[in-house]
Structure formats: C-alpha cells, structure tokens
mmCIF file of C-alpha atoms and ligand atoms in Angstrom:
data_model
loop_
_atom_site.group_PDB
_atom_site.id
_atom_site.type_symbol
_atom_site.label_atom_id
_atom_site.label_comp_id
_atom_site.label_asym_id
_atom_site.label_seq_id
_atom_site.Cartn_x
_atom_site.Cartn_y
_atom_site.Cartn_z
ATOM 1 C CA MET A 168 -14.773 27.436 22.503
ATOM 2 C CA PRO A 169 -12.229 27.753 19.670
ATOM 3 C CA PRO A 170 -8.674 26.818 20.674
ATOM 4 C CA ALA A 171 -6.369 29.569 21.938
ATOM 5 C CA ILE A 172 -3.650 28.111 19.759
ATOM 6 C CA GLU A 173 -3.878 25.796 16.820
ATOM 7 C CA THR A 174 -1.242 24.603 14.394
ATOM 8 C CA ARG A 175 -1.653 22.343 11.403
ATOM 9 C CA ALA A 176 1.264 20.547 9.725
ATOM 10 C CA LEU A 177 3.568 23.355 10.782
ATOM 11 C CA ARG A 178 6.987 23.020 9.172
ATOM 12 C CA LYS A 179 10.135 25.074 9.369
ATOM 13 C CA THR A 180 13.459 24.599 7.660
ATOM 14 C CA TYR A 181 16.394 26.954 8.050
ATOM 15 C CA PRO A 182 19.207 27.296 5.537
ATOM 16 C CA ALA A 183 22.173 25.271 6.830
ATOM 17 C CA PRO A 184 24.935 27.302 8.471
ATOM 18 C CA VAL A 185 27.666 28.109 5.940
ATOM 19 C CA ALA A 186 30.282 26.081 7.840
ATOM 20 C CA GLN A 187 28.090 22.966 7.639
ATOM 21 C CA ARG A 188 27.288 23.485 3.966
ATOM 22 C CA ARG A 189 31.021 23.669 3.204
ATOM 23 C CA ALA A 190 31.739 20.599 5.304
ATOM 24 C CA ARG A 191 29.085 18.473 3.618
ATOM 25 C CA PRO A 192 30.839 17.130 0.494
ATOM 26 C CA SER A 193 33.709 15.639 2.500
ATOM 27 C CA GLY A 194 32.263 15.281 5.959
ATOM 28 C CA GLY A 195 28.756 14.063 5.132
ATOM 29 C CA ALA A 196 25.496 15.547 6.362
ATOM 30 C CA THR A 197 24.772 16.324 9.979
ATOM 31 C CA SER A 198 21.684 14.473 11.193
ATOM 32 C CA ALA A 199 19.611 17.668 11.346
ATOM 33 C CA LEU A 200 20.261 18.497 7.672
ATOM 34 C CA ASN A 201 17.785 17.239 5.111
ATOM 35 C CA GLY A 202 18.570 16.230 1.526
ATOM 36 C CA ARG A 203 18.618 19.849 0.351
ATOM 37 C CA GLY A 204 21.159 20.874 2.946
ATOM 38 C CA GLU A 205 18.595 22.605 5.144
ATOM 39 C CA VAL A 206 18.122 22.276 8.894
ATOM 40 C CA LEU A 207 14.737 20.747 9.636
ATOM 41 C CA ALA A 208 13.592 22.522 12.809
ATOM 42 C CA LEU A 209 9.889 21.563 12.697
ATOM 43 C CA GLY A 210 8.625 18.564 10.788
ATOM 44 C CA GLY A 211 4.851 19.094 10.654
ATOM 45 C CA LEU A 212 3.569 20.101 14.073
ATOM 46 C CA ASP A 213 -0.112 19.650 14.990
ATOM 47 C CA LEU A 214 -1.106 21.348 18.238
ATOM 48 C CA ALA A 215 -4.359 22.481 19.815
ATOM 49 C CA ILE A 216 -4.284 24.385 23.099
ATOM 50 C CA ALA A 217 -7.532 25.429 24.782
ATOM 51 C CA PRO A 218 -8.132 28.839 26.389
ATOM 52 C CA GLY A 219 -6.921 28.864 29.991
ATOM 53 C CA GLU A 220 -4.530 25.947 29.607
ATOM 54 C CA PHE A 221 -1.019 25.972 31.042
ATOM 55 C CA PHE A 222 0.736 24.095 28.269
ATOM 56 C CA GLY A 223 4.372 23.067 28.344
ATOM 57 C CA LEU A 224 6.608 22.214 25.414
ATOM 58 C CA LEU A 225 9.236 19.888 26.854
ATOM 59 C CA GLY A 226 12.263 18.786 24.889
ATOM 60 C CA PRO A 227 16.053 18.851 24.702
ATOM 61 C CA ASN A 228 18.134 21.554 23.018
ATOM 62 C CA GLY A 229 17.442 21.654 19.310
ATOM 63 C CA ALA A 230 13.989 20.022 19.619
ATOM 64 C CA GLY A 231 12.304 22.991 17.904
ATOM 65 C CA LYS A 232 10.742 24.683 20.941
ATOM 66 C CA THR A 233 12.021 28.202 20.236
ATOM 67 C CA THR A 234 11.129 27.856 16.574
ATOM 68 C CA THR A 235 7.565 26.921 17.557
ATOM 69 C CA ILE A 236 7.312 29.904 19.909
ATOM 70 C CA GLY A 237 8.881 32.098 17.212
ATOM 71 C CA ILE A 238 6.212 31.173 14.668
ATOM 72 C CA LEU A 239 3.335 31.520 17.151
ATOM 73 C CA THR A 240 4.580 34.963 18.202
ATOM 74 C CA THR A 241 5.062 36.059 14.545
ATOM 75 C CA ARG A 242 8.856 36.423 14.874
ATOM 76 C CA VAL A 243 9.614 33.469 12.624
ATOM 77 C CA ARG A 244 7.870 32.656 9.367
ATOM 78 C CA ALA A 245 6.825 29.025 8.885
ATOM 79 C CA THR A 246 8.023 27.242 5.737
ATOM 80 C CA SER A 247 4.577 25.648 5.375
ATOM 81 C CA GLY A 248 1.508 24.769 7.407
ATOM 82 C CA GLU A 249 -0.838 26.970 9.411
ATOM 83 C CA ALA A 250 -0.938 28.483 12.870
ATOM 84 C CA SER A 251 -3.459 30.665 14.650
ATOM 85 C CA VAL A 252 -3.343 32.344 18.039
ATOM 86 C CA ALA A 253 -6.401 33.788 19.787
ATOM 87 C CA GLY A 254 -8.354 33.132 16.611
ATOM 88 C CA ALA A 255 -6.021 35.075 14.301
ATOM 89 C CA ASP A 256 -3.730 33.581 11.649
ATOM 90 C CA VAL A 257 -0.096 34.352 12.471
ATOM 91 C CA ALA A 258 0.940 34.687 8.823
ATOM 92 C CA THR A 259 -1.869 36.941 7.610
ATOM 93 C CA HIS A 260 -2.914 38.801 10.810
ATOM 94 C CA GLY A 261 0.395 39.284 12.594
ATOM 95 C CA ALA A 262 -0.458 42.671 14.082
ATOM 96 C CA LEU A 263 -3.673 41.317 15.572
ATOM 97 C CA VAL A 264 -1.834 38.347 17.060
ATOM 98 C CA ARG A 265 0.856 40.600 18.571
ATOM 99 C CA ARG A 266 -1.779 42.647 20.389
ATOM 100 C CA ARG A 267 -3.259 39.542 21.990
ATOM 101 C CA ILE A 268 -0.056 37.903 23.165
ATOM 102 C CA GLY A 269 2.671 38.613 25.678
ATOM 103 C CA VAL A 270 6.142 37.214 25.071
ATOM 104 C CA VAL A 271 8.880 36.447 27.571
ATOM 105 C CA PRO A 272 11.908 35.619 25.432
ATOM 106 C CA GLN A 273 14.568 33.005 26.140
ATOM 107 C CA ARG A 274 17.059 35.748 27.014
ATOM 108 C CA PRO A 275 15.824 38.958 28.698
ATOM 109 C CA ASN A 276 16.000 41.744 26.101
ATOM 110 C CA PRO A 277 14.997 44.922 27.929
ATOM 111 C CA ASP A 278 16.134 48.285 26.619
ATOM 112 C CA ARG A 279 19.302 48.760 28.674
ATOM 113 C CA GLY A 280 19.388 52.486 28.135
ATOM 114 C CA LEU A 281 16.083 52.912 29.992
ATOM 115 C CA SER A 282 15.003 52.445 33.604
ATOM 116 C CA VAL A 283 12.651 49.657 34.626
ATOM 117 C CA LEU A 284 9.585 51.912 34.583
ATOM 118 C CA GLU A 285 10.653 53.562 31.312
ATOM 119 C CA ASN A 286 10.896 50.136 29.697
ATOM 120 C CA LEU A 287 7.241 49.553 30.546
ATOM 121 C CA LEU A 288 6.108 53.054 29.502
ATOM 122 C CA PHE A 289 7.890 52.646 26.174
ATOM 123 C CA HIS A 290 6.218 49.280 25.618
ATOM 124 C CA GLY A 291 2.811 50.795 26.452
ATOM 125 C CA ALA A 292 3.392 53.578 23.929
ATOM 126 C CA TYR A 293 4.317 50.972 21.330
ATOM 127 C CA PHE A 294 0.935 49.337 21.906
ATOM 128 C CA GLY A 295 -0.823 52.701 21.780
ATOM 129 C CA LEU A 296 -1.894 52.649 25.436
ATOM 130 C CA ALA A 297 -2.623 55.962 27.214
ATOM 131 C CA ARG A 298 0.390 57.033 29.266
ATOM 132 C CA THR A 299 -1.515 57.502 32.563
ATOM 133 C CA HIS A 300 -3.100 54.081 32.180
ATOM 134 C CA THR A 301 0.283 52.521 31.383
ATOM 135 C CA ALA A 302 1.943 54.187 34.376
ATOM 136 C CA GLN A 303 -0.733 52.860 36.734
ATOM 137 C CA ARG A 304 -0.686 49.383 35.315
ATOM 138 C CA ALA A 305 3.128 49.309 35.285
ATOM 139 C CA GLN A 306 3.257 50.246 38.965
ATOM 140 C CA GLN A 307 0.697 47.597 39.781
ATOM 141 C CA LEU A 308 2.585 44.905 37.866
ATOM 142 C CA LEU A 309 5.922 45.832 39.437
ATOM 143 C CA GLU A 310 4.245 45.475 42.842
ATOM 144 C CA GLN A 311 2.706 42.116 41.978
ATOM 145 C CA LEU A 312 6.060 40.880 40.729
ATOM 146 C CA GLY A 313 7.901 42.155 43.804
ATOM 147 C CA ILE A 314 10.158 44.694 42.061
ATOM 148 C CA SER A 315 8.294 47.959 42.692
ATOM 149 C CA ASP A 316 11.345 49.290 44.565
ATOM 150 C CA LYS A 317 13.300 48.915 41.297
ATOM 151 C CA ALA A 318 11.044 51.145 39.172
ATOM 152 C CA ALA A 319 13.695 53.843 38.803
ATOM 153 C CA ALA A 320 16.638 51.434 38.626
ATOM 154 C CA ARG A 321 18.722 50.917 35.524
ATOM 155 C CA VAL A 322 18.195 47.501 33.948
ATOM 156 C CA ASP A 323 21.877 46.656 34.376
ATOM 157 C CA ASP A 324 21.493 46.989 38.148
ATOM 158 C CA LEU A 325 18.908 44.185 38.264
ATOM 159 C CA SER A 326 19.703 40.544 39.016
ATOM 160 C CA GLY A 327 18.854 37.876 36.418
ATOM 161 C CA GLY A 328 15.667 36.996 38.290
ATOM 162 C CA GLN A 329 14.632 40.661 38.491
ATOM 163 C CA GLN A 330 15.249 41.139 34.762
ATOM 164 C CA GLN A 331 13.096 38.100 34.083
ATOM 165 C CA ARG A 332 10.321 39.665 36.196
ATOM 166 C CA LEU A 333 10.631 42.875 34.216
ATOM 167 C CA MET A 334 10.172 40.797 31.048
ATOM 168 C CA ILE A 335 7.021 39.301 32.566
ATOM 169 C CA ALA A 336 5.688 42.738 33.544
ATOM 170 C CA ARG A 337 6.349 43.938 30.003
ATOM 171 C CA ALA A 338 4.615 40.868 28.554
ATOM 172 C CA LEU A 339 1.524 41.492 30.692
ATOM 173 C CA LEU A 340 1.292 45.254 30.314
ATOM 174 C CA HIS A 341 -1.186 45.251 27.444
ATOM 175 C CA GLU A 342 -3.349 42.534 29.082
ATOM 176 C CA PRO A 343 -2.735 39.724 26.603
ATOM 177 C CA ASP A 344 -4.938 36.615 26.386
ATOM 178 C CA VAL A 345 -2.010 34.307 25.740
ATOM 179 C CA VAL A 346 1.429 34.465 27.365
ATOM 180 C CA PHE A 347 4.452 32.732 25.832
ATOM 181 C CA LEU A 348 7.527 32.024 27.926
ATOM 182 C CA ASP A 349 10.605 30.467 26.333
ATOM 183 C CA GLU A 350 12.716 28.637 28.942
ATOM 184 C CA PRO A 351 11.961 31.340 31.512
ATOM 185 C CA THR A 352 13.942 29.829 34.387
ATOM 186 C CA VAL A 353 17.230 29.063 32.614
ATOM 187 C CA GLY A 354 20.071 30.743 34.488
ATOM 188 C CA LEU A 355 18.011 31.546 37.580
ATOM 189 C CA ASP A 356 19.174 30.378 41.007
ATOM 190 C CA PRO A 357 16.847 27.887 42.777
ATOM 191 C CA GLN A 358 15.197 30.583 44.892
ATOM 192 C CA ALA A 359 14.455 32.860 41.943
ATOM 193 C CA ARG A 360 13.178 29.844 40.031
ATOM 194 C CA LEU A 361 10.675 28.943 42.760
ATOM 195 C CA ALA A 362 9.561 32.588 42.968
ATOM 196 C CA LEU A 363 8.974 32.594 39.210
ATOM 197 C CA TRP A 364 6.979 29.364 39.463
ATOM 198 C CA GLU A 365 4.650 31.097 41.929
ATOM 199 C CA ILE A 366 4.225 34.026 39.546
ATOM 200 C CA LEU A 367 3.379 31.665 36.687
ATOM 201 C CA ARG A 368 0.848 29.796 38.836
ATOM 202 C CA THR A 369 -0.820 33.113 39.640
ATOM 203 C CA LEU A 370 -0.988 34.082 35.954
ATOM 204 C CA HIS A 371 -2.643 30.769 35.258
ATOM 205 C CA ARG A 372 -5.148 31.162 38.109
ATOM 206 C CA ASP A 373 -6.059 34.545 36.621
ATOM 207 C CA GLY A 374 -7.318 32.657 33.571
ATOM 208 C CA ARG A 375 -4.611 33.358 31.017
ATOM 209 C CA THR A 376 -3.497 30.797 28.491
ATOM 210 C CA ILE A 377 0.162 30.046 29.106
ATOM 211 C CA VAL A 378 2.584 28.339 26.777
ATOM 212 C CA MET A 379 5.991 27.666 28.262
ATOM 213 C CA THR A 380 8.967 25.810 26.893
ATOM 214 C CA THR A 381 11.420 24.056 29.129
ATOM 215 C CA HIS A 382 13.964 21.288 29.145
ATOM 216 C CA TYR A 383 13.518 20.793 32.896
ATOM 217 C CA MET A 384 11.279 17.834 33.508
ATOM 218 C CA GLU A 385 10.501 18.729 37.081
ATOM 219 C CA GLU A 386 9.404 22.197 36.046
ATOM 220 C CA ALA A 387 7.110 20.827 33.355
ATOM 221 C CA ASP A 388 5.702 18.250 35.748
ATOM 222 C CA GLN A 389 5.029 20.757 38.538
ATOM 223 C CA LEU A 390 3.592 23.621 36.543
ATOM 224 C CA CYS A 391 1.880 22.454 33.401
ATOM 225 C CA GLY A 392 -1.609 21.050 33.058
ATOM 226 C CA ARG A 393 -0.653 19.469 29.763
ATOM 227 C CA LEU A 394 2.650 18.774 28.077
ATOM 228 C CA GLY A 395 3.884 18.182 24.585
ATOM 229 C CA ILE A 396 7.106 16.200 24.452
ATOM 230 C CA MET A 397 9.189 17.295 21.467
ATOM 231 C CA ASP A 398 12.309 15.936 19.857
ATOM 232 C CA HIS A 399 13.848 16.653 16.439
ATOM 233 C CA GLY A 400 10.967 18.928 15.408
ATOM 234 C CA THR A 401 8.162 16.473 16.108
ATOM 235 C CA LEU A 402 5.667 16.004 18.892
ATOM 236 C CA LEU A 403 6.218 12.546 20.365
ATOM 237 C CA ALA A 404 3.449 12.615 22.965
ATOM 238 C CA SER A 405 1.026 15.112 24.429
ATOM 239 C CA ASP A 406 -1.052 14.667 27.583
ATOM 240 C CA THR A 407 -1.261 15.577 31.271
ATOM 241 C CA PRO A 408 1.953 14.932 33.226
ATOM 242 C CA ALA A 409 0.171 12.181 35.206
ATOM 243 C CA ALA A 410 -1.052 10.415 32.054
ATOM 244 C CA LEU A 411 2.392 10.697 30.455
ATOM 245 C CA LYS A 412 4.076 9.211 33.520
ATOM 246 C CA ALA A 413 1.529 6.384 33.569
ATOM 247 C CA ARG A 414 2.512 5.681 29.969
ATOM 248 C CA ALA A 415 6.169 5.152 30.911
ATOM 249 C CA PRO A 416 6.708 1.415 30.474
ATOM 250 C CA GLY A 417 7.492 -0.830 33.448
ATOM 251 C CA GLU A 418 7.550 -0.009 37.117
ATOM 252 C CA THR A 419 11.312 0.476 37.287
ATOM 253 C CA ILE A 420 14.085 0.869 34.771
ATOM 254 C CA VAL A 421 17.218 -1.025 35.713
ATOM 255 C CA HIS A 422 20.114 0.711 34.002
ATOM 256 C CA LEU A 423 23.300 -1.352 33.825
ATOM 257 C CA GLN A 424 26.548 0.027 32.483
ATOM 258 C CA LEU A 425 28.650 -2.893 31.294
ATOM 259 C CA ASP A 426 32.359 -3.106 30.469
ATOM 260 C CA GLY A 427 31.693 -3.885 26.806
ATOM 261 C CA ASP A 428 28.930 -3.882 24.216
ATOM 262 C CA ALA A 429 25.601 -4.960 25.679
ATOM 263 C CA ASP A 430 23.986 -6.530 22.594
ATOM 264 C CA GLY A 431 24.263 -10.195 23.601
ATOM 265 C CA ALA A 432 23.307 -9.638 27.228
ATOM 266 C CA GLY A 433 20.428 -7.379 26.118
ATOM 267 C CA ALA A 434 18.953 -10.033 23.834
ATOM 268 C CA ALA A 435 19.079 -12.593 26.666
ATOM 269 C CA CYS A 436 17.557 -10.159 29.183
ATOM 270 C CA ARG A 437 14.548 -9.660 26.922
ATOM 271 C CA ALA A 438 13.582 -13.277 27.584
ATOM 272 C CA LEU A 439 13.540 -12.880 31.385
ATOM 273 C CA ALA A 440 10.224 -13.048 33.251
ATOM 274 C CA GLY A 441 9.094 -9.655 34.607
ATOM 275 C CA VAL A 442 11.079 -7.714 31.976
ATOM 276 C CA SER A 443 8.794 -5.959 29.500
ATOM 277 C CA ARG A 444 11.423 -4.303 27.351
ATOM 278 C CA VAL A 445 15.188 -3.912 26.984
ATOM 279 C CA ASP A 446 16.958 -1.033 25.242
ATOM 280 C CA VAL A 447 20.643 -1.360 24.398
ATOM 281 C CA SER A 448 22.960 1.443 23.420
ATOM 282 C CA GLY A 449 26.679 0.623 23.292
ATOM 283 C CA SER A 450 27.587 -0.691 26.725
ATOM 284 C CA ASP A 451 24.366 0.662 28.321
ATOM 285 C CA LEU A 452 21.517 -1.728 28.978
ATOM 286 C CA ARG A 453 18.117 -0.508 30.185
ATOM 287 C CA ALA A 454 15.610 -3.125 31.305
ATOM 288 C CA TYR A 455 12.005 -2.066 31.994
ATOM 289 C CA CYS A 456 10.917 -4.287 34.878
ATOM 290 C CA ARG A 457 7.769 -4.955 36.870
ATOM 291 C CA SER A 458 9.978 -4.914 39.963
ATOM 292 C CA GLY A 459 13.586 -3.768 40.009
ATOM 293 C CA ALA A 460 14.402 -5.781 43.133
ATOM 294 C CA GLU A 461 12.957 -8.973 41.650
ATOM 295 C CA SER A 462 14.679 -8.680 38.272
ATOM 296 C CA LEU A 463 18.069 -7.309 39.295
ATOM 297 C CA PRO A 464 19.740 -10.627 40.279
ATOM 298 C CA ALA A 465 18.663 -12.302 37.015
ATOM 299 C CA LEU A 466 19.799 -9.286 34.980
ATOM 300 C CA LEU A 467 23.231 -9.349 36.648
ATOM 301 C CA ARG A 468 23.572 -13.136 36.112
ATOM 302 C CA THR A 469 22.600 -12.724 32.468
ATOM 303 C CA ALA A 470 25.216 -10.006 31.932
ATOM 304 C CA GLU A 471 27.876 -12.195 33.539
ATOM 305 C CA ALA A 472 26.837 -15.191 31.426
ATOM 306 C CA HIS A 473 27.677 -12.997 28.418
ATOM 307 C CA SER A 474 31.144 -12.223 29.816
ATOM 308 C CA ARG A 475 30.288 -8.704 30.878
ATOM 309 C CA SER A 476 31.071 -7.094 34.219
ATOM 310 C CA VAL A 477 28.715 -4.461 35.577
ATOM 311 C CA ARG A 478 30.411 -1.096 36.083
ATOM 312 C CA ASN A 479 27.406 0.777 37.452
ATOM 313 C CA ILE A 480 23.769 0.180 38.378
ATOM 314 C CA ASN A 481 20.937 2.733 38.511
ATOM 315 C CA LEU A 482 17.264 2.194 39.269
ATOM 316 C CA ASP A 483 14.939 4.805 37.734
ATOM 317 C CA LYS A 484 11.281 5.226 38.738
ATOM 318 C CA PRO A 485 8.700 5.940 36.026
ATOM 319 C CA SER A 486 8.844 9.635 35.352
ATOM 320 C CA LEU A 487 8.765 12.011 32.436
ATOM 321 C CA GLU A 488 12.465 11.209 32.161
ATOM 322 C CA THR A 489 11.891 7.462 31.771
ATOM 323 C CA LEU A 490 9.079 8.141 29.297
ATOM 324 C CA PHE A 491 11.436 10.347 27.299
ATOM 325 C CA ILE A 492 14.064 7.588 27.338
ATOM 326 C CA SER A 493 11.510 5.030 26.182
ATOM 327 C CA LEU A 494 10.399 7.349 23.337
ATOM 328 C CA THR A 495 13.851 8.395 22.154
ATOM 329 C CA GLY A 496 16.421 6.028 23.654
ATOM 330 C CA ARG A 497 18.196 9.055 25.184
ATOM 331 C CA ARG A 498 18.089 11.036 28.412
ATOM 332 C CA LEU A 499 16.521 14.468 28.129
ATOM 333 C CA ASP A 500 19.490 16.333 29.570
HETATM 334 N N1 LIG B 1767 18.197 30.873 12.773
HETATM 335 C C1 LIG B 1767 18.537 29.590 12.588
HETATM 336 N N2 LIG B 1767 19.293 29.221 11.526
HETATM 337 C C2 LIG B 1767 19.622 27.929 11.315
HETATM 338 N N3 LIG B 1767 19.240 26.914 12.115
HETATM 339 C C3 LIG B 1767 18.479 27.212 13.187
HETATM 340 C C4 LIG B 1767 18.093 28.560 13.485
HETATM 341 N N4 LIG B 1767 17.335 28.561 14.625
HETATM 342 C C5 LIG B 1767 17.269 27.270 15.019
HETATM 343 N N5 LIG B 1767 17.951 26.460 14.161
HETATM 344 C C6 LIG B 1767 18.054 24.992 14.248
HETATM 345 O O1 LIG B 1767 16.747 24.468 14.294
HETATM 346 C C7 LIG B 1767 16.660 23.402 15.226
HETATM 347 C C8 LIG B 1767 15.647 23.731 16.308
HETATM 348 O O2 LIG B 1767 16.139 24.817 17.075
HETATM 349 P P1 LIG B 1767 15.285 25.539 18.205
HETATM 350 O O3 LIG B 1767 13.921 25.824 17.691
HETATM 351 O O4 LIG B 1767 16.086 26.679 18.710
HETATM 352 O O5 LIG B 1767 15.172 24.374 19.314
HETATM 353 P P2 LIG B 1767 15.066 24.477 20.913
HETATM 354 O O6 LIG B 1767 14.498 25.799 21.281
HETATM 355 O O7 LIG B 1767 14.180 23.325 21.266
HETATM 356 O O8 LIG B 1767 16.454 24.281 21.450
HETATM 357 C C9 LIG B 1767 18.072 23.180 15.740
HETATM 358 O O9 LIG B 1767 18.678 22.184 14.954
HETATM 359 C C10 LIG B 1767 18.729 24.536 15.526
HETATM 360 O O10 LIG B 1767 20.115 24.394 15.360
HETATM 361 MG MG1 LIG B 1768 15.185 27.245 22.628
#
C-alpha cells in the first residue's frame, strides 16, 4: 500500500521578521536565522506515514510542527522538497489533496456569524456536497461528538471544548481519508481533553489516518501508534512510544542542581561505575544511571569533592521526556 503521507527533503524558510532583520547588524543573529537572514522552520524533513496510522509529531514550540501541517494541508508552500498526501502531490494537486483531508487547526476558526449547523452546511457547500446529504451527515456528526443540542447555537455561545468538537465535525464532514489536528487539546480543561482523546481514538478505530501535533508528552504517549520527535525543524527520532522510551538511556536520570557550575563535578561523575552518561548545563548535572538509588550517594560525594553543594535533587524515570532531554539537552516544556 502506498503511504498516506510522504515527504522527501522537505524544507521551509520564512523571511525573518522585520524587527529581527533590523536588530541583526548590532545584535547578531538569532539562532533560528540562517546566513541569509531567514528563519529555518524545516530543515529537510523525511516522513512516511502508512494508511490507518495514528501518527504524532511531538516537539516544543518552534519545532516546525505547524509548518509541517501547513505544507501537508496545502496552506503553506514548501521552499524545496516534495510532499504527497493520499497519493497526490501537495504542490501540484492541491485541490485533490484538500478533498481527501480534514483539518483541525491550532486555533478554532469557525465562522462566528453562523450557527453550528450553518457552519457545517456552508462547509458542505464549499465541497460541493448535496445539501440534504450534508444536513444528515452534520446531524450525525454532532450527535457522535456530543453537541447535537448545540446545532442552532451561535459559535460564540460554545465552550472551547465544544468549538473544538465543531472543528472536528467540520473536518470530517466530507469523509476525508486523512485527518490533521494541530495541537487540538491546547487550552482545553482536563475533562474536555479526555473527552477529545476518546473522540480521536474512535476516529482511529474507524480506520482513518490521523496526524496530530502536540507538545504534551503524555498525550503523544497515550494516543499515538507512532511518533516523530521534532526540534529545530528536524526529525530527531521516529518510532512507537514504547520503542522510543526503551531508547532513553539509563534506568534513571539523577538530576542535581548545584550551587555553581557543574563542569568539574560532571567530568568526575562520568567515571563512576553504573553511570552511563552525564550531561552538564550550567549548574545542572544529569547523570544517566543503571540505578538511581545505587549511584546517588557517589554522585553527591563527587559534587561535594568539587566544592559544590546540592540545591535540589530529582529522579526521572525513562520516558519520552528523558529521551527528549538525551536528544536535545533540554526539557520539552
Ligand atoms: N509566518 C511565519 N513567518 C516567519 N517565521 C515563522 C512563520 N511561521 C513560523 N515561523 C517560524 O518557524 C519556526 C517553526 O514554527 P512552527 O512551524 O509554528 O513551529 P511549532 O508549530 O512546532 O511551534 C519558528 O521559528 C517560527 O518562529
Ligand atoms: Mg504550532
């Protein structure tokens, strides 16, 4: 079966914001700016997502998730490289792609002058669907999504979670093969978030290909069959959540916050038995250990021997978070 989504060496640069361009001669370049004063949002992305997958793009703000979704949904034009969705090239067959996809944007963008049902009827008309068919399908979707009592309501009278459900109903109205959701649970309260998770699981069980972006590790872990971890416009790792977690080095990460720079103590800790790796950043020291309990006393002694007091101690279990730290040296949030 051909992939539902495929990208090859996908690149996107944006012109730098005017304020940054002006600041450059004196202030120097921001890290995201390349030599030509452009923002590098995607640095050559290679992705292949099979039909029926629930794929998650996980990464911090600025990683390039929305840009990726933008290109795949034909809203953003790539600078170079290729991308196809449901077998159609996004650059040359945009209209075909748009008919086969449903998009739930990062911020709900319903037509606020229309009622809930009218929003769906309007969308159906845009896709050339017969009005009676659209009305039936809209009613059915509103029921499935638990907002059928809101059909006549104005959009402004809906809660954030209800607006998000309207966006999902709109995305599904024309029966797309592939559904894109860009950070769909941002701003939702915990209850609405769990309800949305159930909706997404149902969409997946129905056989649709789902591509979702998120910066919530737990969400990615719970929902997605496969994840791509992104940072600074590149894919750092891509696998099932279980395989990614198994790749996180060590059994435990002992995180010590010292009262001064951790370079000397870090170098000494690297030599300790049971410590597979040590990352140092300023006064933070992270030791990847076979056993946190076994290594902690030696790590504390080593810090003291380098004239450092320990301000704070954290023990982190292997998780997507610890994998992200090991890949980037930073926390995801
Ligand atoms: N329209 C734009 N103009 C200039 N820079 C942009 C634009 N959209 C995104 N960027 C930049 O591109 C990078 C990736 O952004 P984005 O794709 O929105 O990442 P994410 O969705 O992961 O937060 C960031 O550095 C962001 O500031
Ligand atoms: Mg985004």
